[in-house]
Every structure is written in C-alpha cells, then in structure tokens.
Short mmCIF file of C-alpha atoms and ligand atoms in Angstrom, two decimals:
data_model
loop_
_atom_site.label_atom_id
_atom_site.label_comp_id
_atom_site.label_asym_id
_atom_site.label_seq_id
_atom_site.Cartn_x
_atom_site.Cartn_y
_atom_site.Cartn_z
CA MET A 115 11.07 -15.62 -27.61
CA PRO A 116 8.81 -14.13 -30.27
CA GLY A 117 10.80 -12.38 -33.04
CA PRO A 118 9.79 -9.18 -34.87
CA ASP A 119 7.86 -11.24 -37.43
CA SER A 120 6.10 -13.58 -34.98
CA ARG A 121 2.33 -13.61 -35.26
CA ILE A 122 1.33 -12.40 -31.81
CA TYR A 123 -2.34 -12.20 -30.89
CA VAL A 124 -3.17 -9.79 -28.05
CA ALA A 125 -6.66 -10.66 -26.82
CA GLY A 126 -8.18 -7.63 -25.10
CA HIS A 127 -5.94 -5.02 -26.74
CA THR A 128 -8.36 -2.15 -26.05
CA GLY A 129 -8.45 -2.70 -22.28
CA LEU A 130 -6.16 -1.38 -19.55
CA ALA A 131 -3.70 -4.30 -19.53
CA GLY A 132 -4.03 -5.28 -23.20
CA SER A 133 -3.53 -1.76 -24.55
CA ALA A 134 -0.33 -1.40 -22.50
CA ILE A 135 0.93 -4.77 -23.81
CA HIS A 136 0.05 -3.66 -27.35
CA ARG A 137 2.11 -0.46 -26.91
CA ALA A 138 5.02 -2.39 -25.41
CA LEU A 139 5.07 -4.82 -28.36
CA GLU A 140 4.87 -2.07 -30.97
CA LYS A 141 7.85 -0.19 -29.52
CA PRO A 142 10.56 -2.76 -30.38
CA GLY A 143 8.95 -3.18 -33.80
CA HIS A 144 6.80 -6.30 -33.73
CA ARG A 145 5.20 -6.15 -37.16
CA ASN A 146 2.70 -8.98 -37.11
CA LEU A 147 0.43 -8.19 -34.23
CA ILE A 148 -3.03 -9.71 -34.54
CA LEU A 149 -5.80 -7.65 -32.95
CA ARG A 150 -9.57 -7.94 -32.89
CA ALA A 151 -12.03 -5.49 -31.36
CA HIS A 152 -14.80 -6.99 -29.24
CA ALA A 153 -17.33 -6.09 -31.95
CA ASP A 154 -15.40 -8.18 -34.50
CA LEU A 155 -14.70 -11.25 -32.37
CA ASP A 156 -16.78 -12.38 -29.39
CA LEU A 157 -14.42 -14.47 -27.28
CA THR A 158 -17.32 -16.16 -25.47
CA ASP A 159 -18.40 -17.68 -28.83
CA ALA A 160 -16.46 -20.95 -29.14
CA ARG A 161 -17.10 -21.38 -32.88
CA ALA A 162 -16.08 -17.84 -33.73
CA VAL A 163 -12.92 -18.16 -31.66
CA ASP A 164 -11.99 -21.45 -33.27
CA GLY A 165 -12.59 -20.03 -36.76
CA PHE A 166 -10.41 -17.03 -35.95
CA PHE A 167 -7.52 -19.20 -34.70
CA ALA A 168 -7.83 -21.55 -37.69
CA ALA A 169 -7.53 -18.59 -40.07
CA GLU A 170 -4.88 -16.52 -38.26
CA LYS A 171 -2.74 -19.23 -36.61
CA PRO A 172 -0.95 -16.97 -34.12
CA SER A 173 2.38 -18.28 -32.84
CA HIS A 174 2.04 -16.40 -29.54
CA VAL A 175 -1.12 -15.52 -27.62
CA ILE A 176 -1.46 -13.02 -24.79
CA LEU A 177 -4.82 -13.48 -23.08
CA ALA A 178 -5.58 -10.11 -21.50
CA ALA A 179 -9.30 -10.10 -22.37
CA ALA A 180 -11.70 -10.38 -19.46
CA LYS A 181 -14.85 -8.97 -17.98
CA VAL A 182 -13.45 -6.83 -15.16
CA GLY A 183 -14.70 -4.29 -12.68
CA GLY A 184 -14.30 -2.97 -9.18
CA ILE A 185 -15.70 -4.27 -5.94
CA ALA A 186 -19.28 -3.06 -6.62
CA ALA A 187 -19.49 -4.54 -10.14
CA ASN A 188 -18.05 -7.85 -8.95
CA THR A 189 -20.66 -8.03 -6.19
CA ALA A 190 -23.58 -7.01 -8.41
CA PHE A 191 -22.90 -9.24 -11.44
CA PRO A 192 -21.40 -12.55 -10.23
CA ALA A 193 -23.10 -14.59 -12.97
CA GLU A 194 -21.44 -12.56 -15.73
CA PHE A 195 -18.05 -12.36 -14.05
CA LEU A 196 -18.01 -16.14 -13.66
CA SER A 197 -19.62 -17.20 -16.92
CA VAL A 198 -17.99 -14.73 -19.32
CA ASN A 199 -14.49 -15.20 -17.92
CA LEU A 200 -14.79 -18.99 -17.85
CA ARG A 201 -15.83 -19.07 -21.49
CA ILE A 202 -13.13 -16.64 -22.64
CA ALA A 203 -10.43 -18.74 -20.96
CA ALA A 204 -11.76 -22.10 -22.15
CA ASN A 205 -12.24 -20.93 -25.75
CA VAL A 206 -8.98 -19.07 -26.22
CA ILE A 207 -6.70 -21.56 -24.46
CA ASP A 208 -8.20 -24.55 -26.28
CA SER A 209 -8.16 -22.92 -29.74
CA ALA A 210 -4.61 -21.59 -29.27
CA TRP A 211 -3.37 -25.09 -28.48
CA ARG A 212 -5.51 -26.75 -31.18
CA HIS A 213 -4.18 -24.46 -33.91
CA GLY A 214 -0.53 -24.78 -33.00
CA ALA A 215 0.40 -21.70 -30.95
CA ALA A 216 3.92 -22.04 -29.55
CA LYS A 217 3.17 -20.12 -26.33
CA LEU A 218 0.28 -18.54 -24.46
CA LEU A 219 0.42 -16.04 -21.60
CA TYR A 220 -2.72 -15.94 -19.44
CA LEU A 221 -3.41 -12.98 -17.16
CA ALA A 222 -4.95 -14.12 -13.88
CA SER A 223 -5.31 -11.76 -10.87
CA SER A 224 -4.07 -11.30 -7.31
CA CYS A 225 -7.69 -11.55 -6.10
CA ILE A 226 -7.54 -15.32 -6.63
CA TYR A 227 -5.35 -15.74 -3.54
CA PRO A 228 -7.05 -16.51 -0.22
CA ARG A 229 -8.67 -13.54 1.52
CA LEU A 230 -6.47 -13.96 4.58
CA THR A 231 -2.95 -15.08 3.79
CA PRO A 232 0.58 -14.07 4.88
CA GLN A 233 1.90 -10.87 3.25
CA PRO A 234 3.62 -10.39 0.88
CA ILE A 235 1.72 -13.14 -0.94
CA ARG A 236 3.85 -15.83 -2.53
CA GLU A 237 2.63 -17.87 -5.50
CA GLU A 238 2.48 -20.96 -3.27
CA ALA A 239 -0.46 -19.41 -1.35
CA LEU A 240 -2.84 -20.27 -4.19
CA LEU A 241 -5.78 -22.45 -3.02
CA THR A 242 -4.66 -22.57 0.60
CA GLY A 243 -7.73 -20.77 2.01
CA ALA A 244 -11.17 -19.27 1.43
CA LEU A 245 -11.64 -16.53 -1.19
CA GLU A 246 -12.76 -12.94 -0.66
CA PRO A 247 -16.58 -13.04 -1.04
CA THR A 248 -16.88 -9.73 -2.96
CA ASN A 249 -14.94 -11.16 -5.92
CA GLU A 250 -15.39 -14.89 -5.55
CA ALA A 251 -17.10 -15.37 -8.94
CA TYR A 252 -14.31 -13.58 -10.84
CA ALA A 253 -11.66 -15.39 -8.80
CA ILE A 254 -13.16 -18.83 -9.49
CA ALA A 255 -13.17 -18.10 -13.24
CA LYS A 256 -9.55 -16.91 -13.10
CA ILE A 257 -8.52 -19.97 -11.07
CA ALA A 258 -10.18 -22.16 -13.72
CA GLY A 259 -8.22 -20.35 -16.45
CA LEU A 260 -4.98 -20.85 -14.54
CA LYS A 261 -5.79 -24.54 -14.03
CA LEU A 262 -6.53 -24.90 -17.75
CA CYS A 263 -3.06 -23.56 -18.54
CA GLN A 264 -1.49 -26.03 -16.11
CA ALA A 265 -3.60 -28.93 -17.41
CA TYR A 266 -2.82 -28.23 -21.09
CA ARG A 267 0.87 -28.01 -20.19
CA ARG A 268 0.79 -31.33 -18.32
CA GLN A 269 -1.39 -33.29 -20.71
CA TYR A 270 -0.45 -31.80 -24.10
CA GLY A 271 2.91 -30.14 -23.46
CA PHE A 272 1.40 -26.74 -24.39
CA ASP A 273 3.65 -23.88 -23.20
CA ALA A 274 0.88 -21.95 -21.42
CA ILE A 275 2.16 -19.65 -18.65
CA VAL A 276 0.28 -17.56 -16.08
CA ALA A 277 0.95 -14.02 -14.84
CA MET A 278 -0.68 -12.91 -11.60
CA PRO A 279 -1.08 -9.11 -11.81
CA THR A 280 -1.89 -7.00 -8.80
CA ASN A 281 -4.41 -4.07 -8.89
CA LEU A 282 -3.60 -2.24 -12.13
CA TYR A 283 -4.21 1.35 -13.20
CA GLY A 284 -3.25 3.66 -16.06
CA PRO A 285 -4.46 4.99 -19.43
CA HIS A 286 -7.44 3.23 -21.07
CA ASP A 287 -8.91 2.29 -17.70
CA ARG A 288 -12.64 2.73 -17.12
CA PHE A 289 -13.58 5.76 -15.08
CA ASP A 290 -17.30 5.23 -14.45
CA ALA A 291 -18.46 6.06 -10.96
CA GLU A 292 -20.04 2.78 -9.82
CA SER A 293 -18.38 -0.10 -11.62
CA SER A 294 -14.75 0.97 -11.95
CA HIS A 295 -11.80 0.21 -9.65
CA VAL A 296 -10.88 2.52 -6.81
CA LEU A 297 -8.09 4.52 -8.47
CA PRO A 298 -9.98 5.67 -11.59
CA ALA A 299 -13.18 6.10 -9.53
CA LEU A 300 -11.45 8.46 -7.11
CA LEU A 301 -9.60 10.35 -9.84
CA ARG A 302 -12.95 11.10 -11.40
CA ARG A 303 -14.69 11.90 -8.11
CA PHE A 304 -11.99 14.31 -6.94
CA TYR A 305 -11.85 15.94 -10.37
CA GLU A 306 -15.62 16.50 -10.40
CA ALA A 307 -15.52 17.81 -6.83
CA LYS A 308 -12.83 20.30 -7.83
CA LEU A 309 -14.89 21.45 -10.82
CA THR A 310 -18.09 21.88 -8.81
CA GLY A 311 -16.37 23.28 -5.71
CA ALA A 312 -17.82 20.47 -3.54
CA GLU A 313 -16.94 20.75 0.16
CA SER A 314 -16.28 17.03 0.59
CA VAL A 315 -15.66 13.81 -1.30
CA THR A 316 -16.85 10.41 -0.09
CA VAL A 317 -14.56 7.39 -0.33
CA TRP A 318 -16.09 3.92 0.05
CA GLY A 319 -15.39 1.70 3.04
CA SER A 320 -13.25 2.41 6.09
CA GLY A 321 -10.16 3.62 4.23
CA SER A 322 -8.00 1.04 5.99
CA PRO A 323 -7.75 -1.72 3.32
CA ARG A 324 -4.36 -1.81 1.66
CA ARG A 325 -3.75 -2.38 -2.04
CA ASP A 326 -0.69 -2.94 -4.22
CA PHE A 327 -1.06 -0.67 -7.30
CA LEU A 328 0.95 -1.16 -10.49
CA HIS A 329 0.95 1.00 -13.61
CA ALA A 330 -0.18 -0.98 -16.68
CA ASP A 331 3.04 -0.07 -18.56
CA ASP A 332 5.06 -1.81 -15.85
CA LEU A 333 2.78 -4.84 -16.14
CA ALA A 334 3.35 -4.88 -19.92
CA ALA A 335 7.14 -4.91 -19.48
CA ALA A 336 6.78 -7.81 -17.04
CA CYS A 337 4.59 -9.73 -19.51
CA LEU A 338 7.25 -9.35 -22.22
CA ALA A 339 9.91 -10.56 -19.76
CA LEU A 340 7.77 -13.65 -19.09
CA LEU A 341 7.22 -14.33 -22.79
CA ARG A 342 10.97 -14.04 -23.34
CA GLY A 343 12.32 -15.88 -20.36
CA TYR A 344 9.76 -18.04 -18.54
CA SER A 345 8.25 -21.44 -19.09
CA GLY A 346 6.68 -23.33 -16.21
CA GLU A 347 3.55 -24.37 -14.37
CA MET A 348 3.89 -21.96 -11.47
CA PRO A 349 2.08 -18.62 -11.92
CA VAL A 350 4.28 -15.54 -11.57
CA ASN A 351 3.25 -12.55 -9.43
CA ILE A 352 3.52 -9.05 -10.92
CA GLY A 353 3.20 -6.27 -8.35
CA SER A 354 4.79 -3.01 -7.24
CA GLY A 355 6.60 -4.51 -4.26
CA GLY A 356 4.71 -2.18 -1.90
CA ASP A 357 1.19 -1.21 -0.90
CA ILE A 358 -0.82 1.76 0.35
CA ALA A 359 -3.94 2.24 2.49
CA ILE A 360 -7.00 3.46 0.57
CA ARG A 361 -7.09 6.48 2.93
CA ASP A 362 -3.58 7.48 1.83
CA LEU A 363 -4.36 6.76 -1.81
CA ALA A 364 -7.32 9.16 -1.57
CA GLN A 365 -5.02 11.89 -0.21
CA LEU A 366 -2.48 11.28 -2.94
CA ILE A 367 -5.15 11.51 -5.65
CA ALA A 368 -6.62 14.66 -4.08
CA ALA A 369 -3.13 16.23 -4.15
CA VAL A 370 -2.53 15.30 -7.81
CA VAL A 371 -5.95 16.64 -8.84
CA GLY A 372 -5.59 19.75 -6.68
CA TYR A 373 -8.71 19.17 -4.57
CA ARG A 374 -8.55 20.85 -1.16
CA GLY A 375 -11.90 19.94 0.45
CA ALA A 376 -12.65 17.30 3.09
CA ILE A 377 -12.43 13.54 2.57
CA ASN A 378 -15.17 11.41 4.19
CA PHE A 379 -15.57 7.65 4.38
CA ASP A 380 -18.73 5.60 3.86
CA PRO A 381 -18.50 2.45 6.00
CA SER A 382 -21.74 1.10 4.50
CA ARG A 383 -19.69 0.27 1.38
CA PRO A 384 -17.61 -2.95 1.47
CA ASP A 385 -13.88 -2.93 2.21
CA GLY A 386 -13.19 -6.20 0.44
CA THR A 387 -10.01 -8.04 1.29
CA PRO A 388 -7.96 -6.25 4.01
CA GLU A 389 -4.65 -6.46 2.12
CA LYS A 390 -3.08 -8.19 -0.90
CA ARG A 391 0.54 -7.22 -1.44
CA LEU A 392 2.39 -9.52 -3.81
CA ASP A 393 5.80 -11.06 -3.29
CA ILE A 394 7.65 -10.28 -6.54
CA SER A 395 10.86 -12.27 -6.04
CA ARG A 396 10.12 -14.66 -8.91
CA ILE A 397 9.62 -11.97 -11.57
CA ALA A 398 12.54 -9.95 -10.11
CA ALA A 399 14.78 -12.97 -10.70
CA LEU A 400 13.96 -12.59 -14.42
CA GLY A 401 15.39 -9.06 -14.31
CA TRP A 402 12.12 -7.09 -14.14
CA ARG A 403 11.53 -4.18 -11.73
CA PRO A 404 8.63 -1.70 -11.61
CA SER A 405 9.75 1.67 -12.93
CA ILE A 406 6.76 3.99 -12.39
CA ASP A 407 6.15 5.14 -8.82
CA LEU A 408 2.57 5.67 -7.70
CA HIS A 409 2.69 9.47 -7.66
CA ARG A 410 4.05 9.71 -11.21
CA GLY A 411 1.67 6.96 -12.35
CA ILE A 412 -1.35 8.82 -10.98
CA GLU A 413 -0.19 12.04 -12.68
CA ASP A 414 0.15 10.16 -15.96
CA THR A 415 -3.30 8.57 -15.58
CA TYR A 416 -4.89 11.90 -14.62
CA ARG A 417 -3.40 13.52 -17.73
CA TRP A 418 -4.83 10.73 -19.91
CA TYR A 419 -8.20 11.01 -18.19
CA ARG A 420 -8.40 14.76 -18.74
CA GLU A 421 -7.43 14.41 -22.41
CA ASN A 422 -9.77 11.50 -23.15
CA CYS A 423 -12.73 11.36 -20.78
CA ALA A 424 -12.99 14.56 -18.79
CA ARG A 425 -15.30 16.33 -21.24
CA GLU A 426 -18.10 13.83 -20.67
CA THR A 427 -17.36 13.85 -16.94
CA ALA A 428 -17.56 17.62 -16.78
CA ALA A 429 -21.04 17.48 -18.28
CA VAL A 430 -22.26 15.30 -15.37
O1 GFB B 624 -10.53 -1.16 -6.68
P1 GFB B 624 -11.51 -1.96 -5.92
O2 GFB B 624 -12.91 -1.97 -6.40
O3 GFB B 624 -10.88 -3.42 -5.93
O4 GFB B 624 -11.56 -1.46 -4.39
P2 GFB B 624 -10.58 -4.64 -4.96
C1 GFB B 624 -10.41 -1.35 -3.60
C2 GFB B 624 -10.74 -0.72 -2.26
O5 GFB B 624 -11.04 0.67 -2.46
C3 GFB B 624 -11.94 -1.30 -1.51
C4 GFB B 624 -12.23 1.01 -1.77
O6 GFB B 624 -11.66 -1.34 -0.13
C5 GFB B 624 -13.05 -0.28 -1.79
O7 GFB B 624 -14.05 -0.24 -0.80
N1 GFB B 624 -12.87 2.16 -2.45
C6 GFB B 624 -13.00 3.40 -1.92
C7 GFB B 624 -13.45 2.16 -3.67
N2 GFB B 624 -13.68 4.19 -2.75
C8 GFB B 624 -13.95 3.45 -3.85
C9 GFB B 624 -14.64 3.75 -5.08
O8 GFB B 624 -15.13 4.84 -5.32
N3 GFB B 624 -14.71 2.73 -6.01
C10 GFB B 624 -14.17 1.51 -5.77
N4 GFB B 624 -14.26 0.57 -6.73
N5 GFB B 624 -13.56 1.19 -4.60
C11 GFB B 624 -11.17 -5.92 -7.10
C12 GFB B 624 -11.91 -7.16 -7.47
O9 GFB B 624 -11.18 -5.85 -5.75
O10 GFB B 624 -9.82 -5.96 -7.50
C13 GFB B 624 -11.68 -7.55 -8.86
O11 GFB B 624 -13.27 -6.97 -7.18
C14 GFB B 624 -10.25 -7.40 -9.32
O12 GFB B 624 -12.08 -8.88 -8.98
C15 GFB B 624 -9.61 -6.13 -8.82
O13 GFB B 624 -9.48 -8.48 -8.91
C16 GFB B 624 -8.13 -6.06 -9.12
O14 GFB B 624 -9.09 -4.72 -4.88
O15 GFB B 624 -11.31 -4.62 -3.67
#
C-alpha cells in the first residue's frame, strides 16, 4: 500500500475519474502526488512520457487519463478514440514498468464487455462475445490496455492491476450538448429548458436502455481499496450494484432540476447497448460499497454544474 510519502502519479487528474481520485488521495494526507496537466505532458508522445517517468520515478501510477465521450462522440471519432487511447496505455504502462514503479492501476471500462451478456456482468464475461458497435473503437483500445497490464504482469512480474468502472458521473464531468455522456447532457438540457421555459425536452433513443451509474467519488474510494488490497490479473468491476432505464433517469434529473415540461424521445438517435449492470462481488469482498445514491449524486453534480459551468450555458 502506498504510504503518505509515496510518489503517486495520477494520470488524468483534471478529468471526472482522475479529479475524484486526486481528492481521495489528498484527504488522508498523501504529500507526494505527481500531477501533470495535458498542456504540460502529452501522454500520446512516447518520448515525453518516458522522459517524465525517468525524471519523476513514481512508485505508484493511477492511469485515469483517456479520450472519453458519450455515444455520439464515440461513433463520430473512432480513429481518435482508438489511436489516442492505445498510445496513452502503451506509453504509460511501459514507462511505469521501465522506470521501476511498484504498482500501476489502469482504468478500463464496462463498455469493453460483450454487447449481449448475462446481467449482472461478471469479470469472466470479457471477450466472450461481440462488442457494442457504437463504442467498439474505444473498447478495443481499453481491451488492449487491459491486456498490456496482464502481459507485463506475466512476463515481467509488474504489479499492474485493472479496474473496470461502470458509467461514471459527478463534478468535473463535461457538460457539452453533443459529445458528453447522458447524465451531464440531460442535466444541462433540462436546466436550459427550465431557464427558457421550453415546453418539452428531447432525450435520445427509446428511453429503454438501462445503465449502471456510479458517482466518481465512490469510484475513487474503490480505486484506493484496490491499490491497498488487490494484486492479480483479473480485472475488478466497480459499479453501483443497480441500474436504471434512461427514461427513469430523465425523470429523476427533471425532478432535481425542477423542470415540469414534457419529456420526448428521439428514436433516430442510437440506444447503444441495451444494458450493462456490473456484478460487484469481487470489489465488495475487499470491503468497498458505494455510498452515494443516484438522487443525492445528481443533486451534488447539479450543484457543481451550476457553480462552475451554468453561466456559459445560460448564455446559449
Ligand atoms: O452516456 P451515453 O452516451 O453512454 O448514453 P453509453 C447512454 C444512453 O443514454 C444511450 C441515451 O442509450 C443514449 O442514447 N441518451 C439519451 C443520451 N439522451 C442522451 C443525450 O443527450 N446524450 C447522450 N450521450 N446519451 C458510452 C460509451 O456508452 O459509455 C463510452 O460510448 C463509455 O465508450 C461510456 O464507455 C461509459 O453507456 O451508451
């Protein structure tokens, strides 16, 4: 387990997952966190990454940096989702091992499981069926990253472990209308509709897909539990233990925002995978449980959104 003086590098510390992990590490007083903004270190640049690891020599690495986006961004930019994420994983995992890191935690994603697979999804379901086409490029890159961790463990004895987070949400998410994930997209859309007095809000797809949503602070606590107490080849699922239909999520968000108009659905937009609820027995056996229920988590995210992004939204 990393001590308070361990040199821990959080890659992606400004993003949704990475910023939550950063907060969770600061709380118990980790003093030697190593952080680099994207502008100061391009993780797709192998030479720059290697130079950084040679100079900083982190003992622990949390790889939460990735090019991410919702269903529309994944569909529109497959080349970037595949290429950028492949390079980030290859560069960071190799340099961490090469420069003597004791442990690396890689964040994969629940979208790398087969599109149609028994629910809740167990870790053993990996690579047992075809992927969901709307995020295949991202999933292939994340599978490659996971396989790199397993290969470096087998061949070099590198303690690289893999977390498999479900759909995340929370502060520091991206709230843009087209490329974000459903929860921030709908928070923004319902907020704007309330401001403008719009009679209806349109939600993409049929409303019937189900998703397992976890607050990023719960993910961060799970990542620390893995760093402390897990070493092995098998990835470990991190989810809420439940799921919700997009239709019901939309109603919940409308209630939190205080929007009272109609909710319509646009079936010309893709649904994506019908459901992806994670089995969380493995991480539960390490003593972790989610602590933020969806209603409270949405309230918390809405508060953050209003304090940090709503001014620019209101101008739209
Ligand atoms: O969040 P989302 O883009 O992620 O979409 P995925 C989830 C569901 O919400 C889909 C519906 O059925 C969407 O059609 N939805 C409804 C909306 N309204 C909206 C909206 O305004 N914006 C968005 N984005 N969706 C992603 C993957 O898939 O999950 C990524 O593409 C990543 O690779 C992420 O793994 C966790 O769960 O479908």
